[in-house]
Amino acid sequence: MTSSPGWPPRPRSPSPTPHPVRIRTGSRRKNSIPTSSCCSGRPAIWRNANSCPGWPTWSSPRWRPRSGWSARHWRTSAATSSGRWREAVDAFGSHELSDEEWEGFACRISYVPQSAGPEALADAVKAAKAELGPDTRRLHYLSVPPKAAKAVITMLKESGLVDRSRVVMEKPFGTDLASACELNAFVHDTFDESQIFRIDHFLGKEAAQNILAFRFANGLFEPIWNRNFIDHIQIDIPEKLGLDERADFYESTGAYKDMVVTHLFQVMAFVVMEPPTALEPRAISEEKNKVFRSMLPVDPAKVIRGQYVGYRREDGVAPDSETETFIALQVGIDNWRWAGVPIYLRTGKKMAEGQRIISIAFREAPRSMFPAGSGVGSQGPDHLTFDLADNSKVSLSFYGKRPGPGMKLDKLSMQFSTQETGRVGDVLEAYERLILDAMRGDHTLFTTAAGIESLWDRSTPLLEDPPPVKVYQPGTWGPNAIHQLIAPNAWRLPFEREWREKTPE
């Protein structure tokens, strides 16, 4: 998760007790289903500032006919909370809201403190339903950790707020197989799987969704999207940020549980899954789950765990902590398409750059006709690179002739960015897209109980026998051992050439 410089620190919570539940009320529009939304937990700007813009976006008249929507609550005073929320929208939103649009959203915010109990929550929801009509749906957004989620779900059940409802849950979805199964069983005791939306904001990004379009809408790459033509795959998500005052959370999770299981493996599934029978949630979820079932158990010998120098001096961190702030690993998919193709994943805190890339390395030609010194192969294999940043870039690198006499080759690239399409204004921030999909009941970009449990099952060898952490200096690319992990290949990051920026008109 990223935040802007100077963003207010999140206050610590003394216990996992859930904070007050908030409600949303909205207005009708033709061909839309009115929705009242309840958000449980700390105000989202404290827990996840990036999620804030999604709510007022769908309240705006520009978007409301598409979504139906509603409004939301705060646990602090209305003036303080509304101002902080507006700051988050301005900092992280993809669409600028006018003062009029903001006021149209803010006036719908109401507040129910947790201490008021289930009856007060039920009364508030009834009031929203009376305003919106009998067809109103409910969207419950649980911005709380798993322990607190159980208490909130119990309150929703006691309040009679389960029917015609959907519930959005944030990571982590357990910390191992047993806890994931236990959490899923608890939630399923109240909500059906079709009502549950486990959110992963990486899958809400335009670039992640573009992987599906790139693969399955074009005949160019899918025929070579297999072990015969692809040498290896890299999914690399380094972060420059540190803990951001999340030591209490991070000490019990670490980089693998926080990022790999909930984010990197989900992105990997889009890259390697088989073509779905249709572009609809059930078909896509089934293909993703097949990937997770086909994944080989994570081998601790192919994992590098790191910890940046100074981590143990952070407030809330044990002086002898073995929690990893960095992890790099090699995994494999045991099926006909991908057998023998290594997939390398890397993520960590306080690294040299903040990047989010997927790199597909193609096999080199079996024999070169070019003379020694021509340059072929000197800059690595051909790569197809997806940049998951907001600009949604794609690059294809290959060798081409250098202008001039003789036959000298250089690495060239073709690049594409959403900035060059003329439709930049249509790009949605990840949470804007995911909140809309949850309102619509579209599970395409959300994870399933079966998928999460499969991933924790494949993670068991690593969780039971993790290798010791290796230190690395802040501002670097991790421990030196990462190069042995990927040898004889090399990490795609840092890029030798910068992305081409759009030429000013």
Coordinates of C-alpha atoms in Angstrom, one line a residue, residues 162-495:
V162 CA -27.6 -10.3 5.8
D163 CA -30.4 -10.7 3.2
R164 CA -29.9 -8.6 0.0
S165 CA -26.4 -7.8 1.2
R166 CA -22.8 -8.2 0.0
V167 CA -19.8 -8.0 2.2
V168 CA -16.3 -6.8 1.1
M169 CA -13.4 -8.1 3.1
E170 CA -9.8 -6.8 3.1
K171 CA -6.7 -8.9 3.5
P172 CA -5.2 -10.9 5.2
F173 CA -7.5 -13.9 4.5
G174 CA -5.9 -16.0 7.2
T175 CA -2.3 -16.5 8.1
D176 CA -2.1 -20.2 7.2
L177 CA -4.3 -23.0 5.9
A178 CA -6.0 -23.7 9.3
S179 CA -6.8 -20.0 10.0
A180 CA -8.0 -19.5 6.4
C181 CA -10.4 -22.5 6.7
E182 CA -11.6 -21.3 10.1
L183 CA -12.2 -17.8 8.9
N184 CA -14.0 -19.0 5.7
A185 CA -16.2 -21.3 7.8
F186 CA -17.1 -18.5 10.2
V187 CA -18.1 -16.1 7.4
H188 CA -20.0 -18.8 5.5
D189 CA -22.1 -19.4 8.6
T190 CA -23.6 -15.9 7.9
F191 CA -23.0 -15.1 4.3
D192 CA -23.1 -17.3 1.2
E193 CA -19.9 -17.4 -0.9
S194 CA -21.8 -15.5 -3.6
Q195 CA -22.2 -12.6 -1.2
I196 CA -18.5 -12.4 -0.2
F197 CA -16.0 -10.1 -2.0
R198 CA -12.4 -10.6 -0.9
I199 CA -10.7 -7.5 -2.2
D200 CA -7.3 -7.3 -3.8
H201 CA -6.6 -3.8 -5.2
F202 CA -3.9 -5.1 -7.5
L203 CA -6.5 -6.8 -9.6
G204 CA -8.5 -3.6 -9.8
K205 CA -5.7 -1.9 -11.8
E206 CA -6.2 -1.3 -15.5
A207 CA -2.9 -3.0 -16.3
A208 CA -3.8 -6.2 -14.5
Q209 CA -7.1 -6.4 -16.4
N210 CA -5.3 -5.6 -19.6
I211 CA -3.5 -8.9 -19.2
L212 CA -6.7 -10.7 -20.0
A213 CA -7.4 -8.5 -23.0
F214 CA -3.8 -8.8 -24.2
R215 CA -3.8 -12.6 -24.0
F216 CA -7.3 -13.6 -25.1
A217 CA -8.5 -10.8 -27.5
N218 CA -5.5 -11.1 -29.8
G219 CA -4.1 -14.0 -31.9
L220 CA -0.6 -12.7 -31.7
F221 CA 0.7 -13.9 -28.3
E222 CA -1.5 -16.7 -27.1
P223 CA -0.1 -19.4 -29.5
I224 CA 3.4 -18.7 -28.0
W225 CA 2.2 -18.3 -24.4
N226 CA 3.6 -21.6 -23.1
R227 CA 6.8 -23.5 -22.0
N228 CA 8.0 -23.9 -25.6
F229 CA 8.5 -20.2 -26.1
I230 CA 8.6 -18.6 -22.7
D231 CA 11.8 -19.0 -20.7
H232 CA 10.7 -17.6 -17.3
I233 CA 8.4 -15.1 -15.7
Q234 CA 9.1 -12.3 -13.2
I235 CA 6.5 -10.5 -11.0
D236 CA 8.4 -7.8 -9.2
I237 CA 6.7 -5.4 -6.7
P238 CA 9.4 -3.5 -4.8
E239 CA 8.3 -0.7 -2.4
K240 CA 10.3 2.4 -1.3
L241 CA 8.1 2.8 1.8
G242 CA 8.7 1.4 5.2
L243 CA 6.2 0.1 7.7
D244 CA 4.2 3.4 7.8
E245 CA 3.5 2.8 11.5
R246 CA 2.1 -0.7 10.8
A247 CA 4.6 -2.6 13.0
D248 CA 1.8 -4.2 15.1
F249 CA 0.3 -5.7 11.9
Y250 CA 3.5 -6.4 10.0
E251 CA 5.2 -8.3 12.9
S252 CA 2.5 -10.9 12.7
T253 CA 2.5 -11.2 8.9
G254 CA 5.7 -10.2 7.1
A255 CA 6.2 -9.7 3.3
Y256 CA 5.1 -13.2 2.3
K257 CA 1.7 -13.2 4.0
D258 CA 1.1 -9.5 3.4
M259 CA 2.0 -9.3 -0.3
V260 CA 2.7 -12.6 -2.0
V261 CA -0.3 -14.7 -1.0
T262 CA -2.8 -11.8 -1.3
H263 CA -1.4 -9.9 -4.3
L264 CA 1.5 -11.5 -6.3
F265 CA -0.1 -14.9 -6.6
Q266 CA -3.4 -13.4 -7.7
V267 CA -1.6 -11.4 -10.5
M268 CA 0.3 -14.6 -11.4
A269 CA -2.9 -16.4 -12.0
F270 CA -4.0 -13.9 -14.6
V271 CA -0.7 -14.4 -16.4
V272 CA -0.6 -18.2 -16.5
M273 CA -4.3 -19.3 -16.4
E274 CA -5.9 -21.2 -19.2
P275 CA -8.4 -19.4 -21.5
P276 CA -11.8 -19.2 -19.6
T277 CA -14.9 -20.5 -21.4
A278 CA -16.4 -17.0 -21.1
L279 CA -15.4 -13.6 -19.7
E280 CA -17.6 -14.0 -16.7
P281 CA -16.8 -14.4 -13.0
R282 CA -17.5 -18.1 -12.5
A283 CA -15.3 -19.2 -15.5
I284 CA -12.4 -16.9 -14.6
S285 CA -12.5 -17.9 -11.0
E286 CA -12.4 -21.5 -11.9
E287 CA -9.3 -21.1 -14.2
K288 CA -7.6 -19.1 -11.4
N289 CA -8.3 -21.8 -8.9
K290 CA -6.9 -24.4 -11.3
V291 CA -3.6 -22.4 -11.3
F292 CA -3.5 -22.5 -7.6
R293 CA -4.2 -26.2 -7.4
S294 CA -1.5 -26.9 -10.1
M295 CA 1.1 -24.8 -8.2
L296 CA 3.9 -26.8 -6.7
P297 CA 4.4 -26.5 -3.0
V298 CA 6.7 -23.6 -2.1
D299 CA 10.2 -24.9 -1.6
P300 CA 12.0 -23.1 1.3
A301 CA 15.3 -23.8 -0.6
K302 CA 14.1 -21.5 -3.4
V303 CA 13.1 -18.7 -1.1
I304 CA 15.2 -15.7 0.0
R305 CA 13.9 -13.8 3.1
G306 CA 15.3 -10.5 4.0
Q307 CA 15.1 -7.8 6.6
Y308 CA 16.2 -4.2 6.1
V309 CA 18.9 -2.8 8.5
G310 CA 17.1 -0.9 11.2
Y311 CA 13.9 -2.8 11.2
R312 CA 14.4 -4.2 14.7
R313 CA 14.7 -0.6 16.0
E314 CA 11.2 0.3 14.7
D315 CA 8.6 1.0 17.4
G316 CA 6.6 -2.1 18.1
V317 CA 9.2 -4.5 16.6
A318 CA 10.8 -7.2 18.7
P319 CA 14.6 -6.7 19.1
D320 CA 15.2 -10.3 17.9
S321 CA 12.4 -10.2 15.2
E322 CA 12.7 -12.8 12.4
T323 CA 9.9 -11.2 10.4
E324 CA 10.9 -10.7 6.8
T325 CA 10.5 -7.2 5.2
F326 CA 11.6 -8.7 1.8
I327 CA 11.0 -11.9 0.0
A328 CA 12.0 -13.4 -3.3
L329 CA 11.0 -16.9 -4.4
Q330 CA 10.8 -19.3 -7.3
V331 CA 7.6 -21.2 -7.9
G332 CA 6.4 -23.5 -10.6
I333 CA 3.1 -24.6 -12.2
D334 CA 2.8 -28.3 -12.7
N335 CA 0.7 -28.5 -15.9
W336 CA 1.3 -29.0 -19.6
R337 CA 1.5 -25.4 -20.5
W338 CA 4.0 -24.3 -17.8
A339 CA 5.9 -27.4 -16.7
G340 CA 9.6 -26.4 -16.2
V341 CA 9.1 -22.7 -16.5
P342 CA 10.3 -20.9 -13.3
I343 CA 8.2 -18.0 -12.0
Y344 CA 10.2 -15.5 -9.9
L345 CA 8.4 -13.2 -7.4
R346 CA 9.9 -10.4 -5.4
T347 CA 8.6 -7.7 -3.1
G348 CA 9.9 -5.8 -0.1
K349 CA 10.0 -2.6 2.0
K350 CA 12.5 0.2 1.8
M351 CA 13.9 -0.9 -1.6
A352 CA 15.7 1.1 -4.3
E353 CA 12.5 1.9 -6.3
G354 CA 8.8 1.6 -6.1
Q355 CA 7.8 -0.5 -9.1
R356 CA 5.0 -3.0 -10.1
I357 CA 6.0 -5.0 -13.1
I358 CA 5.3 -8.3 -14.8
S359 CA 8.1 -9.4 -17.2
I360 CA 7.7 -12.3 -19.6
A361 CA 11.1 -13.5 -20.9
F362 CA 11.1 -15.4 -24.2
R363 CA 13.4 -18.1 -25.2
E364 CA 16.4 -17.1 -27.3
A365 CA 16.8 -18.4 -30.9
P366 CA 18.3 -21.9 -30.9
R367 CA 21.2 -20.8 -33.1
S368 CA 22.5 -17.4 -34.0
M369 CA 23.7 -16.6 -37.6
F370 CA 25.0 -13.2 -36.5
P371 CA 28.8 -12.9 -36.1
A372 CA 30.5 -12.6 -32.7
G373 CA 30.3 -9.0 -31.4
S374 CA 27.2 -8.2 -33.3
G375 CA 25.3 -7.6 -30.0
V376 CA 22.7 -10.3 -30.3
G377 CA 21.9 -11.7 -26.9
S378 CA 24.2 -9.3 -25.1
Q379 CA 21.3 -7.5 -23.4
G380 CA 19.3 -10.5 -22.4
P381 CA 16.3 -12.2 -24.0
D382 CA 13.3 -10.5 -25.6
H383 CA 10.8 -9.3 -22.9
L384 CA 7.2 -8.5 -22.8
T385 CA 6.7 -6.2 -19.8
F386 CA 3.5 -5.0 -18.1
D387 CA 3.8 -2.0 -15.8
L388 CA 1.0 -2.2 -13.2
A389 CA 1.3 1.5 -12.3
D390 CA -1.6 3.9 -12.9
N391 CA -0.4 4.7 -16.5
S392 CA -0.9 1.0 -17.4
K393 CA 2.1 0.6 -19.7
V394 CA 3.1 -2.4 -21.9
S395 CA 6.5 -2.8 -23.6
L396 CA 7.9 -5.4 -26.0
S397 CA 11.7 -5.4 -26.3
F398 CA 13.6 -7.2 -29.1
Y399 CA 16.8 -6.9 -31.1
G400 CA 17.0 -4.7 -34.2
K401 CA 19.7 -3.4 -36.5
R402 CA 21.7 -0.4 -35.4
P403 CA 21.7 2.2 -38.2
G404 CA 24.9 2.4 -40.1
P405 CA 27.4 0.1 -41.9
G406 CA 27.8 -3.5 -40.8
M407 CA 25.4 -5.6 -38.8
K408 CA 25.4 -4.3 -35.2
L409 CA 22.3 -5.0 -33.1
D410 CA 20.7 -3.0 -30.3
K411 CA 17.8 -3.7 -28.0
L412 CA 14.7 -1.8 -29.2
S413 CA 11.2 -1.6 -27.7
M414 CA 7.6 -0.9 -28.7
Q415 CA 5.7 0.7 -25.9
F416 CA 2.1 1.5 -25.2
S417 CA 0.5 3.6 -22.4
T418 CA -3.1 4.5 -21.6
Q419 CA -1.9 8.1 -21.6
E420 CA -1.5 7.7 -25.4
T421 CA -5.1 6.5 -26.0
G422 CA -6.9 9.8 -25.5
R423 CA -9.1 8.1 -22.8
V424 CA -7.1 8.8 -19.7
G425 CA -10.2 10.3 -18.1
D426 CA -11.9 6.9 -18.2
V427 CA -9.2 5.2 -16.2
L428 CA -10.5 4.1 -12.8
E429 CA -8.5 3.9 -9.6
A430 CA -8.4 0.3 -8.4
Y431 CA -10.8 0.8 -5.5
E432 CA -13.2 2.8 -7.7
R433 CA -13.4 -0.2 -10.0
L434 CA -13.6 -2.8 -7.3
I435 CA -16.3 -1.0 -5.2
L436 CA -18.4 -0.7 -8.4
D437 CA -18.0 -4.4 -9.2
A438 CA -19.0 -5.3 -5.7
M439 CA -22.1 -3.2 -6.0
R440 CA -22.9 -5.0 -9.2
G441 CA -22.2 -8.4 -7.8
D442 CA -19.4 -9.1 -10.2
H443 CA -16.8 -11.5 -8.7
T444 CA -14.3 -11.4 -11.7
L445 CA -11.6 -9.4 -9.9
F446 CA -12.1 -10.9 -6.4
T447 CA -10.7 -14.0 -4.8
T448 CA -12.6 -17.1 -3.7
A449 CA -12.5 -19.2 -0.5
A450 CA -11.2 -22.2 -2.5
G451 CA -8.4 -20.2 -4.1
I452 CA -7.2 -18.7 -0.8
E453 CA -7.2 -22.1 0.8
S454 CA -5.2 -23.7 -2.1
L455 CA -2.6 -21.0 -1.8
W456 CA -2.2 -21.4 2.0
D457 CA -1.9 -25.2 1.4
R458 CA 0.9 -24.7 -1.1
S459 CA 2.6 -22.3 1.3
T460 CA 2.7 -24.8 4.2
P461 CA 6.3 -26.0 3.6
L462 CA 7.6 -22.4 3.8
L463 CA 5.5 -21.5 6.8
E464 CA 6.7 -24.6 8.7
D465 CA 10.4 -24.2 7.8
P466 CA 11.2 -20.7 6.8
P467 CA 14.9 -19.9 5.9
P468 CA 16.6 -17.4 8.1
V469 CA 16.4 -13.7 7.2
K470 CA 19.3 -12.0 5.5
V471 CA 19.9 -8.3 6.1
Y472 CA 19.9 -5.7 3.3
Q473 CA 20.5 -2.0 3.3
P474 CA 17.5 0.3 2.8
G475 CA 17.5 1.7 -0.7
T476 CA 18.9 -1.5 -2.3
W477 CA 17.3 -4.3 -4.2
G478 CA 17.4 -6.8 -1.4
P479 CA 20.0 -9.3 -0.1
N480 CA 22.8 -10.3 -2.5
A481 CA 21.5 -13.9 -2.5
I482 CA 18.7 -12.9 -4.9
H483 CA 21.1 -13.2 -7.8
Q484 CA 21.9 -16.8 -7.0
L485 CA 18.2 -17.5 -6.9
I486 CA 17.5 -16.4 -10.4
A487 CA 20.9 -17.4 -12.0
P488 CA 21.7 -17.9 -14.9
N489 CA 19.0 -15.3 -15.6
A490 CA 18.9 -11.7 -14.2
W491 CA 16.3 -9.6 -12.6
R492 CA 14.5 -7.3 -15.0
L493 CA 14.7 -4.4 -12.4
P494 CA 16.3 -2.0 -12.4
F495 CA 15.5 -1.2 -16.0

